[in-house]
PDB file of C-alpha atoms in Angstrom:
ATOM      1  CA  UNK A   1       0.189  -0.023   0.132  1.00  0.00           C
ATOM      2  CA  UNK A   2       1.985   3.902  -1.407  1.00  0.00           C
ATOM      3  CA  UNK A   3       1.140   6.255   1.538  1.00  0.00           C
ATOM      4  CA  UNK A   4      -1.629   7.931   0.143  1.00  0.00           C
ATOM      5  CA  UNK A   5      -3.332   5.081   1.187  1.00  0.00           C
ATOM      6  CA  UNK A   6      -2.388   4.516   4.484  1.00  0.00           C
ATOM      7  CA  UNK A   7      -4.631   5.505   7.570  1.00  0.00           C
ATOM      8  CA  UNK A   8      -4.530   7.653  10.191  1.00  0.00           C
ATOM      9  CA  UNK A   9      -6.043   5.943  13.323  1.00  0.00           C
ATOM     10  CA  UNK A  10      -6.154   9.681  14.653  1.00  0.00           C
ATOM     11  CA  UNK A  11      -8.826  10.400  11.917  1.00  0.00           C
ATOM     12  CA  UNK A  12     -10.813   7.478  12.335  1.00  0.00           C
ATOM     13  CA  UNK A  13      -9.691   4.966   9.827  1.00  0.00           C
ATOM     14  CA  UNK A  14      -9.486   8.051   6.841  1.00  0.00           C
ATOM     15  CA  UNK A  15      -6.578   8.262   4.677  1.00  0.00           C
ATOM     16  CA  UNK A  16      -3.914  10.815   3.055  1.00  0.00           C
ATOM     17  CA  UNK A  17      -5.219  10.529   0.213  1.00  0.00           C
ATOM     18  CA  UNK A  18      -9.327  11.582   1.298  1.00  0.00           C
ATOM     19  CA  UNK A  19      -7.805  14.079   3.469  1.00  0.00           C
ATOM     20  CA  UNK A  20      -6.465  15.799   0.723  1.00  0.00           C
ATOM     21  CA  UNK A  21      -8.850  15.169  -1.575  1.00  0.00           C
ATOM     22  CA  UNK A  22     -10.966  16.939   0.361  1.00  0.00           C
ATOM     23  CA  UNK A  23      -8.724  19.896   1.226  1.00  0.00           C
ATOM     24  CA  UNK A  24      -8.454  20.791  -1.948  1.00  0.00           C
ATOM     25  CA  UNK A  25     -11.909  20.231  -2.638  1.00  0.00           C
ATOM     26  CA  UNK A  26     -12.382  23.186   0.871  1.00  0.00           C
ATOM     27  CA  UNK A  27      -9.626  25.477  -1.694  1.00  0.00           C
ATOM     28  CA  UNK A  28     -11.748  25.197  -4.493  1.00  0.00           C
ATOM     29  CA  UNK A  29     -14.722  26.171  -2.756  1.00  0.00           C
ATOM     30  CA  UNK A  30     -12.489  29.183  -0.857  1.00  0.00           C
ATOM     31  CA  UNK A  31     -11.006  29.987  -4.206  1.00  0.00           C
ATOM     32  CA  UNK A  32     -15.249  30.135  -4.824  1.00  0.00           C
ATOM     33  CA  UNK A  33     -16.623  32.476  -2.963  1.00  0.00           C
ATOM     34  CA  UNK A  34     -13.202  35.110  -2.677  1.00  0.00           C
ATOM     35  CA  UNK A  35     -12.413  35.672  -6.182  1.00  0.00           C
ATOM     36  CA  UNK A  36     -14.112  38.977  -7.365  1.00  0.00           C
ATOM     37  CA  UNK A  37     -16.779  39.228  -9.064  1.00  0.00           C
ATOM     38  CA  UNK A  38     -20.012  37.611  -8.226  1.00  0.00           C
ATOM     39  CA  UNK A  39     -20.194  34.601  -7.084  1.00  0.00           C
ATOM     40  CA  UNK A  40     -20.767  31.614  -9.647  1.00  0.00           C
ATOM     41  CA  UNK A  41     -23.621  30.238  -6.990  1.00  0.00           C
ATOM     42  CA  UNK A  42     -23.953  27.156  -9.301  1.00  0.00           C
ATOM     43  CA  UNK A  43     -20.209  26.382  -8.988  1.00  0.00           C
ATOM     44  CA  UNK A  44     -20.485  26.593  -5.245  1.00  0.00           C
ATOM     45  CA  UNK A  45     -22.720  24.588  -4.778  1.00  0.00           C
ATOM     46  CA  UNK A  46     -20.945  21.682  -7.332  1.00  0.00           C
ATOM     47  CA  UNK A  47     -17.978  21.753  -5.268  1.00  0.00           C
ATOM     48  CA  UNK A  48     -18.993  22.797  -1.356  1.00  0.00           C
ATOM     49  CA  UNK A  49     -21.188  19.699  -2.302  1.00  0.00           C
ATOM     50  CA  UNK A  50     -18.714  16.983  -3.976  1.00  0.00           C
ATOM     51  CA  UNK A  51     -16.723  17.756  -0.932  1.00  0.00           C
ATOM     52  CA  UNK A  52     -19.312  17.431   2.410  1.00  0.00           C
ATOM     53  CA  UNK A  53     -20.517  14.308  -0.404  1.00  0.00           C
ATOM     54  CA  UNK A  54     -16.460  12.773   0.467  1.00  0.00           C
ATOM     55  CA  UNK A  55     -16.489  13.699   3.921  1.00  0.00           C
ATOM     56  CA  UNK A  56     -19.506  12.053   4.866  1.00  0.00           C
ATOM     57  CA  UNK A  57     -17.798   8.451   2.379  1.00  0.00           C
ATOM     58  CA  UNK A  58     -20.566   9.122   0.659  1.00  0.00           C
ATOM     59  CA  UNK A  59     -20.773   5.702  -2.144  1.00  0.00           C
ATOM     60  CA  UNK A  60     -21.214   7.720  -4.344  1.00  0.00           C
ATOM     61  CA  UNK A  61     -18.511  11.024  -3.480  1.00  0.00           C
ATOM     62  CA  UNK A  62     -15.517  10.097  -5.475  1.00  0.00           C
ATOM     63  CA  UNK A  63     -17.111  10.263  -9.150  1.00  0.00           C
ATOM     64  CA  UNK A  64     -19.433  12.343  -7.334  1.00  0.00           C
ATOM     65  CA  UNK A  65     -16.077  15.113  -7.516  1.00  0.00           C
ATOM     66  CA  UNK A  66     -14.261  13.248 -10.124  1.00  0.00           C
ATOM     67  CA  UNK A  67     -17.541  14.421 -11.643  1.00  0.00           C
ATOM     68  CA  UNK A  68     -17.026  18.223 -10.235  1.00  0.00           C
ATOM     69  CA  UNK A  69     -13.038  18.059 -11.866  1.00  0.00           C
ATOM     70  CA  UNK A  70     -13.850  17.105 -15.463  1.00  0.00           C
ATOM     71  CA  UNK A  71     -16.814  19.902 -15.117  1.00  0.00           C
ATOM     72  CA  UNK A  72     -15.484  22.050 -14.330  1.00  0.00           C
ATOM     73  CA  UNK A  73     -11.989  21.282 -16.839  1.00  0.00           C
ATOM     74  CA  UNK A  74     -14.540  21.186 -19.469  1.00  0.00           C
ATOM     75  CA  UNK A  75     -16.062  25.565 -18.302  1.00  0.00           C
ATOM     76  CA  UNK A  76     -12.439  26.215 -18.836  1.00  0.00           C
ATOM     77  CA  UNK A  77     -13.008  25.329 -23.469  1.00  0.00           C
ATOM     78  CA  UNK A  78     -14.567  28.656 -24.710  1.00  0.00           C
ATOM     79  CA  UNK A  79     -11.927  30.231 -22.766  1.00  0.00           C
ATOM     80  CA  UNK A  80      -8.338  28.070 -24.164  1.00  0.00           C
ATOM     81  CA  UNK A  81     -10.160  29.338 -27.200  1.00  0.00           C
ATOM     82  CA  UNK A  82     -10.174  32.677 -27.230  1.00  0.00           C
ATOM     83  CA  UNK A  83      -6.141  32.109 -26.131  1.00  0.00           C
ATOM     84  CA  UNK A  84      -6.982  33.057 -22.154  1.00  0.00           C
ATOM     85  CA  UNK A  85      -4.150  30.814 -21.043  1.00  0.00           C
ATOM     86  CA  UNK A  86      -4.026  31.299 -17.462  1.00  0.00           C
ATOM     87  CA  UNK A  87      -3.359  28.304 -14.375  1.00  0.00           C
ATOM     88  CA  UNK A  88      -7.421  28.794 -13.967  1.00  0.00           C
ATOM     89  CA  UNK A  89      -7.852  28.365 -17.674  1.00  0.00           C
ATOM     90  CA  UNK A  90      -5.194  25.422 -17.322  1.00  0.00           C
ATOM     91  CA  UNK A  91      -7.444  23.974 -14.906  1.00  0.00           C
ATOM     92  CA  UNK A  92      -4.894  22.674 -12.970  1.00  0.00           C
ATOM     93  CA  UNK A  93      -5.927  22.159 -10.199  1.00  0.00           C
ATOM     94  CA  UNK A  94      -9.171  19.143 -11.337  1.00  0.00           C
ATOM     95  CA  UNK A  95      -6.345  17.338 -12.934  1.00  0.00           C
ATOM     96  CA  UNK A  96      -4.754  17.193  -9.738  1.00  0.00           C
ATOM     97  CA  UNK A  97      -7.769  16.169  -8.317  1.00  0.00           C
ATOM     98  CA  UNK A  98      -8.913  13.306 -11.126  1.00  0.00           C
ATOM     99  CA  UNK A  99      -5.214  12.464 -10.723  1.00  0.00           C
ATOM    100  CA  UNK A 100      -5.760  12.228  -6.892  1.00  0.00           C
ATOM    101  CA  UNK A 101      -9.594  10.311  -7.413  1.00  0.00           C
ATOM    102  CA  UNK A 102      -8.246   7.816  -9.588  1.00  0.00           C
ATOM    103  CA  UNK A 103      -7.296   5.229  -7.136  1.00  0.00           C
ATOM    104  CA  UNK A 104      -8.011   2.232  -6.760  1.00  0.00           C
ATOM    105  CA  UNK A 105      -8.051   2.124  -2.496  1.00  0.00           C
ATOM    106  CA  UNK A 106     -10.183   4.735  -3.046  1.00  0.00           C
ATOM    107  CA  UNK A 107     -12.713   3.108  -5.212  1.00  0.00           C
ATOM    108  CA  UNK A 108     -12.429   0.015  -2.326  1.00  0.00           C
ATOM    109  CA  UNK A 109     -13.569   2.818  -0.227  1.00  0.00           C
ATOM    110  CA  UNK A 110     -16.286   4.042  -1.983  1.00  0.00           C
ATOM    111  CA  UNK A 111     -18.091   2.629  -4.296  1.00  0.00           C
ATOM    112  CA  UNK A 112     -17.957  -1.365  -2.877  1.00  0.00           C
ATOM    113  CA  UNK A 113     -18.338  -0.874   0.834  1.00  0.00           C
ATOM    114  CA  UNK A 114     -21.694  -1.234   2.356  1.00  0.00           C
ATOM    115  CA  UNK A 115     -23.059   2.785   2.997  1.00  0.00           C
ATOM    116  CA  UNK A 116     -22.586   4.751   5.967  1.00  0.00           C
ATOM    117  CA  UNK A 117     -26.357   5.351   5.610  1.00  0.00           C
ATOM    118  CA  UNK A 118     -28.822   2.691   7.175  1.00  0.00           C
ATOM    119  CA  UNK A 119     -31.943   4.275   4.969  1.00  0.00           C
ATOM    120  CA  UNK A 120     -29.532   4.515   1.450  1.00  0.00           C
ATOM    121  CA  UNK A 121     -28.193   1.597   0.975  1.00  0.00           C
ATOM    122  CA  UNK A 122     -24.983   1.171  -1.524  1.00  0.00           C
ATOM    123  CA  UNK A 123     -26.400  -0.408  -4.846  1.00  0.00           C
ATOM    124  CA  UNK A 124     -22.497   0.632  -6.493  1.00  0.00           C
ATOM    125  CA  UNK A 125     -21.176  -1.908  -4.165  1.00  0.00           C
ATOM    126  CA  UNK A 126     -23.087  -5.331  -5.925  1.00  0.00           C
ATOM    127  CA  UNK A 127     -22.161  -4.310  -9.855  1.00  0.00           C
ATOM    128  CA  UNK A 128     -19.692  -5.641 -12.046  1.00  0.00           C
ATOM    129  CA  UNK A 129     -16.703  -3.921 -12.793  1.00  0.00           C
ATOM    130  CA  UNK A 130     -18.089  -2.882 -16.335  1.00  0.00           C
ATOM    131  CA  UNK A 131     -21.336  -2.417 -14.862  1.00  0.00           C
ATOM    132  CA  UNK A 132     -20.091   0.473 -11.822  1.00  0.00           C
ATOM    133  CA  UNK A 133     -18.105   2.374 -14.725  1.00  0.00           C
ATOM    134  CA  UNK A 134     -21.275   3.050 -17.280  1.00  0.00           C
ATOM    135  CA  UNK A 135     -23.392   4.438 -14.706  1.00  0.00           C
ATOM    136  CA  UNK A 136     -19.928   6.008 -13.413  1.00  0.00           C
ATOM    137  CA  UNK A 137     -18.666   7.932 -17.633  1.00  0.00           C
ATOM    138  CA  UNK A 138     -22.496   8.653 -17.962  1.00  0.00           C
ATOM    139  CA  UNK A 139     -22.725  10.328 -14.489  1.00  0.00           C
ATOM    140  CA  UNK A 140     -20.116  12.580 -15.614  1.00  0.00           C
ATOM    141  CA  UNK A 141     -21.654  13.060 -19.280  1.00  0.00           C
ATOM    142  CA  UNK A 142     -23.947  14.377 -17.950  1.00  0.00           C
ATOM    143  CA  UNK A 143     -22.666  16.924 -15.384  1.00  0.00           C
ATOM    144  CA  UNK A 144     -20.298  17.496 -17.615  1.00  0.00           C
ATOM    145  CA  UNK A 145     -22.569  19.028 -20.249  1.00  0.00           C
ATOM    146  CA  UNK A 146     -25.638  19.674 -17.703  1.00  0.00           C
ATOM    147  CA  UNK A 147     -22.315  22.539 -15.568  1.00  0.00           C
ATOM    148  CA  UNK A 148     -21.735  23.777 -19.271  1.00  0.00           C
ATOM    149  CA  UNK A 149     -25.656  24.244 -20.527  1.00  0.00           C
ATOM    150  CA  UNK A 150     -25.220  26.691 -16.768  1.00  0.00           C
ATOM    151  CA  UNK A 151     -22.903  28.552 -18.826  1.00  0.00           C
ATOM    152  CA  UNK A 152     -24.350  29.075 -21.615  1.00  0.00           C
ATOM    153  CA  UNK A 153     -27.757  29.226 -20.750  1.00  0.00           C
ATOM    154  CA  UNK A 154     -26.577  32.318 -18.673  1.00  0.00           C
ATOM    155  CA  UNK A 155     -24.931  34.506 -21.578  1.00  0.00           C
ATOM    156  CA  UNK A 156     -27.653  34.035 -23.671  1.00  0.00           C
ATOM    157  CA  UNK A 157     -30.396  34.668 -20.144  1.00  0.00           C
ATOM    158  CA  UNK A 158     -28.424  37.670 -20.384  1.00  0.00           C
ATOM    159  CA  UNK A 159     -28.065  39.175 -23.877  1.00  0.00           C
ATOM    160  CA  UNK A 160     -32.176  38.175 -24.031  1.00  0.00           C
ATOM    161  CA  UNK A 161     -32.807  41.045 -21.621  1.00  0.00           C
ATOM    162  CA  UNK A 162     -30.016  42.914 -22.587  1.00  0.00           C
ATOM    163  CA  UNK A 163     -32.078  42.577 -26.089  1.00  0.00           C
ATOM    164  CA  UNK A 164     -36.017  41.870 -24.932  1.00  0.00           C
ATOM    165  CA  UNK A 165     -35.609  39.506 -26.323  1.00  0.00           C
ATOM    166  CA  UNK A 166     -37.232  35.193 -24.030  1.00  0.00           C
ATOM    167  CA  UNK A 167     -34.174  33.790 -23.375  1.00  0.00           C
ATOM    168  CA  UNK A 168     -34.581  29.856 -25.041  1.00  0.00           C
ATOM    169  CA  UNK A 169     -35.359  26.503 -23.023  1.00  0.00           C
ATOM    170  CA  UNK A 170     -33.667  24.157 -24.068  1.00  0.00           C
ATOM    171  CA  UNK A 171     -30.413  24.489 -22.572  1.00  0.00           C
ATOM    172  CA  UNK A 172     -32.825  25.071 -18.909  1.00  0.00           C
ATOM    173  CA  UNK A 173     -34.795  21.568 -19.850  1.00  0.00           C
ATOM    174  CA  UNK A 174     -31.825  20.486 -20.147  1.00  0.00           C
ATOM    175  CA  UNK A 175     -29.726  21.123 -18.040  1.00  0.00           C
ATOM    176  CA  UNK A 176     -32.709  19.772 -15.400  1.00  0.00           C
ATOM    177  CA  UNK A 177     -33.383  16.650 -15.939  1.00  0.00           C
ATOM    178  CA  UNK A 178     -29.092  15.973 -16.712  1.00  0.00           C
ATOM    179  CA  UNK A 179     -29.574  17.299 -12.718  1.00  0.00           C
ATOM    180  CA  UNK A 180     -32.072  13.903 -12.410  1.00  0.00           C
ATOM    181  CA  UNK A 181     -30.290  11.727 -14.795  1.00  0.00           C
ATOM    182  CA  UNK A 182     -27.208  11.948 -11.916  1.00  0.00           C
ATOM    183  CA  UNK A 183     -29.053  11.739  -9.095  1.00  0.00           C
ATOM    184  CA  UNK A 184     -30.557   8.371 -10.655  1.00  0.00           C
ATOM    185  CA  UNK A 185     -27.049   7.118 -11.728  1.00  0.00           C
ATOM    186  CA  UNK A 186     -26.077   7.525  -7.368  1.00  0.00           C
ATOM    187  CA  UNK A 187     -28.884   5.806  -6.752  1.00  0.00           C
ATOM    188  CA  UNK A 188     -27.954   2.623  -8.901  1.00  0.00           C
ATOM    189  CA  UNK A 189     -30.962   3.384 -11.416  1.00  0.00           C
ATOM    190  CA  UNK A 190     -29.502   2.135 -15.048  1.00  0.00           C
ATOM    191  CA  UNK A 191     -32.201   4.562 -16.000  1.00  0.00           C
ATOM    192  CA  UNK A 192     -30.276   7.205 -16.321  1.00  0.00           C
ATOM    193  CA  UNK A 193     -28.755   5.976 -18.171  1.00  0.00           C
ATOM    194  CA  UNK A 194     -31.148   6.076 -20.260  1.00  0.00           C
ATOM    195  CA  UNK A 195     -32.340   9.452 -19.634  1.00  0.00           C
ATOM    196  CA  UNK A 196     -28.535  10.579 -20.282  1.00  0.00           C
ATOM    197  CA  UNK A 197     -27.989   9.419 -23.893  1.00  0.00           C
ATOM    198  CA  UNK A 198     -31.461  11.144 -24.693  1.00  0.00           C
ATOM    199  CA  UNK A 199     -31.078  14.465 -23.826  1.00  0.00           C
ATOM    200  CA  UNK A 200     -27.572  14.481 -25.696  1.00  0.00           C
ATOM    201  CA  UNK A 201     -29.182  13.620 -28.506  1.00  0.00           C
ATOM    202  CA  UNK A 202     -31.751  16.822 -28.286  1.00  0.00           C
ATOM    203  CA  UNK A 203     -29.032  18.789 -27.288  1.00  0.00           C
ATOM    204  CA  UNK A 204     -26.300  17.689 -29.921  1.00  0.00           C
ATOM    205  CA  UNK A 205     -29.093  17.996 -32.262  1.00  0.00           C
ATOM    206  CA  UNK A 206     -30.690  21.193 -31.067  1.00  0.00           C
ATOM    207  CA  UNK A 207     -27.705  22.893 -30.709  1.00  0.00           C
ATOM    208  CA  UNK A 208     -25.593  21.924 -34.214  1.00  0.00           C
ATOM    209  CA  UNK A 209     -27.635  23.964 -36.332  1.00  0.00           C
ATOM    210  CA  UNK A 210     -26.239  27.299 -33.966  1.00  0.00           C
ATOM    211  CA  UNK A 211     -22.195  25.369 -33.562  1.00  0.00           C
ATOM    212  CA  UNK A 212     -22.871  25.253 -38.058  1.00  0.00           C
ATOM    213  CA  UNK A 213     -24.255  28.922 -37.771  1.00  0.00           C
ATOM    214  CA  UNK A 214     -21.574  30.121 -35.326  1.00  0.00           C
ATOM    215  CA  UNK A 215     -17.451  28.844 -36.106  1.00  0.00           C
ATOM    216  CA  UNK A 216     -17.442  30.301 -38.740  1.00  0.00           C
ATOM    217  CA  UNK A 217     -18.122  33.335 -37.465  1.00  0.00           C
ATOM    218  CA  UNK A 218     -16.613  33.308 -35.736  1.00  0.00           C
ATOM    219  CA  UNK A 219     -12.900  32.878 -37.016  1.00  0.00           C
ATOM    220  CA  UNK A 220     -13.938  35.838 -38.963  1.00  0.00           C
ATOM    221  CA  UNK A 221     -14.168  37.452 -35.193  1.00  0.00           C
ATOM    222  CA  UNK A 222     -17.745  38.619 -36.711  1.00  0.00           C
ATOM    223  CA  UNK A 223     -20.650  38.097 -33.950  1.00  0.00           C
ATOM    224  CA  UNK A 224     -23.647  35.755 -33.706  1.00  0.00           C
ATOM    225  CA  UNK A 225     -27.115  36.624 -34.136  1.00  0.00           C
ATOM    226  CA  UNK A 226     -28.230  38.448 -30.879  1.00  0.00           C
ATOM    227  CA  UNK A 227     -29.378  35.921 -28.958  1.00  0.00           C
ATOM    228  CA  UNK A 228     -26.481  34.195 -29.270  1.00  0.00           C
ATOM    229  CA  UNK A 229     -24.114  36.524 -29.952  1.00  0.00           C
ATOM    230  CA  UNK A 230     -21.417  35.832 -25.869  1.00  0.00           C
ATOM    231  CA  UNK A 231     -22.804  32.199 -26.163  1.00  0.00           C
ATOM    232  CA  UNK A 232     -20.354  31.682 -28.878  1.00  0.00           C
ATOM    233  CA  UNK A 233     -17.820  30.248 -27.939  1.00  0.00           C
ATOM    234  CA  UNK A 234     -19.979  27.488 -25.438  1.00  0.00           C
ATOM    235  CA  UNK A 235     -21.699  25.942 -28.887  1.00  0.00           C
ATOM    236  CA  UNK A 236     -19.394  24.203 -30.390  1.00  0.00           C
ATOM    237  CA  UNK A 237     -18.137  23.071 -26.943  1.00  0.00           C
ATOM    238  CA  UNK A 238     -22.318  21.947 -25.604  1.00  0.00           C
ATOM    239  CA  UNK A 239     -21.891  19.953 -29.261  1.00  0.00           C
ATOM    240  CA  UNK A 240     -18.545  17.778 -29.112  1.00  0.00           C
ATOM    241  CA  UNK A 241     -19.510  17.039 -24.882  1.00  0.00           C
ATOM    242  CA  UNK A 242     -23.188  16.458 -26.187  1.00  0.00           C
ATOM    243  CA  UNK A 243     -22.307  14.185 -29.616  1.00  0.00           C
ATOM    244  CA  UNK A 244     -19.087  12.229 -26.563  1.00  0.00           C
ATOM    245  CA  UNK A 245     -21.928  11.658 -23.436  1.00  0.00           C
ATOM    246  CA  UNK A 246     -24.731   9.818 -25.815  1.00  0.00           C
ATOM    247  CA  UNK A 247     -21.283   7.754 -27.749  1.00  0.00           C
ATOM    248  CA  UNK A 248     -19.956   7.554 -23.778  1.00  0.00           C
ATOM    249  CA  UNK A 249     -23.972   5.782 -23.229  1.00  0.00           C
ATOM    250  CA  UNK A 250     -24.640   4.209 -25.623  1.00  0.00           C
ATOM    251  CA  UNK A 251     -23.465   0.008 -25.264  1.00  0.00           C
ATOM    252  CA  UNK A 252     -24.659   0.756 -21.482  1.00  0.00           C
ATOM    253  CA  UNK A 253     -28.687   1.837 -22.780  1.00  0.00           C
ATOM    254  CA  UNK A 254     -28.164  -1.415 -25.528  1.00  0.00           C
ATOM    255  CA  UNK A 255     -27.579  -4.101 -23.601  1.00  0.00           C
ATOM    256  CA  UNK A 256     -29.960  -2.208 -21.054  1.00  0.00           C
ATOM    257  CA  UNK A 257     -33.018  -2.361 -24.326  1.00  0.00           C
ATOM    258  CA  UNK A 258     -31.908  -5.847 -25.150  1.00  0.00           C
ATOM    259  CA  UNK A 259     -32.534  -6.650 -21.267  1.00  0.00           C
ATOM    260  CA  UNK A 260     -35.587  -5.144 -21.342  1.00  0.00           C
ATOM    261  CA  UNK A 261     -36.767  -6.392 -24.812  1.00  0.00           C
ATOM    262  CA  UNK A 262     -35.914 -10.523 -22.870  1.00  0.00           C
ATOM    263  CA  UNK A 263     -37.566  -9.483 -20.586  1.00  0.00           C
ATOM    264  CA  UNK A 264     -41.603 -11.524 -19.992  1.00  0.00           C
TER     265      UNK A 264
END
């Protein structure tokens, strides 16, 4: 066992790795609060919840924390497209978090361990490694896409208010559906996979024409129609992420549907 996975008796049996992860999550939460400008409530809520779940050793906490890190990385794509290369846009802290969280020891302590809540058993513990992997990757894709949609929605809503227009409905509905799918995946419900796949396909279909229109304009330095002018750099990343989410969940959804059809 490596030094990072050594249990500390004076800390309720937690490992050095766990303490480092919780400390990193706490640092991200503090950074979100003290940074200049208005606080992004969505980001703050995600990072705070992930850190609290790790502290409580909730069985899906490790996967939730990895998802939060992936979401933080994805949200920097539009900034990198503008050439904003900083420590934040390079997402060094989330990358370090993923490196710490990618541990078989943590998998055993979280996904494979009995739940600490009597009223909420851990369904992941009875799944095969392949089934658990499918749930995790679906959760990562759903969380990252929901986070990117949240940023896109904020920009589109702000533009709509400036121009006296109505903001589109699809980013908010897709975001809510993806969050619901995340909750189902954490509870070990396979239907969450199907919901992620459906939401990703719908988002890809809706955003593809917008991204197709936006990219040539961005290359020339022009602006898009008023409603999407500030969100234009986000459209291609949203499309790519939606397609990735659909592709990642397709094999699991196909198996789920085949098993359902075979059932009497």
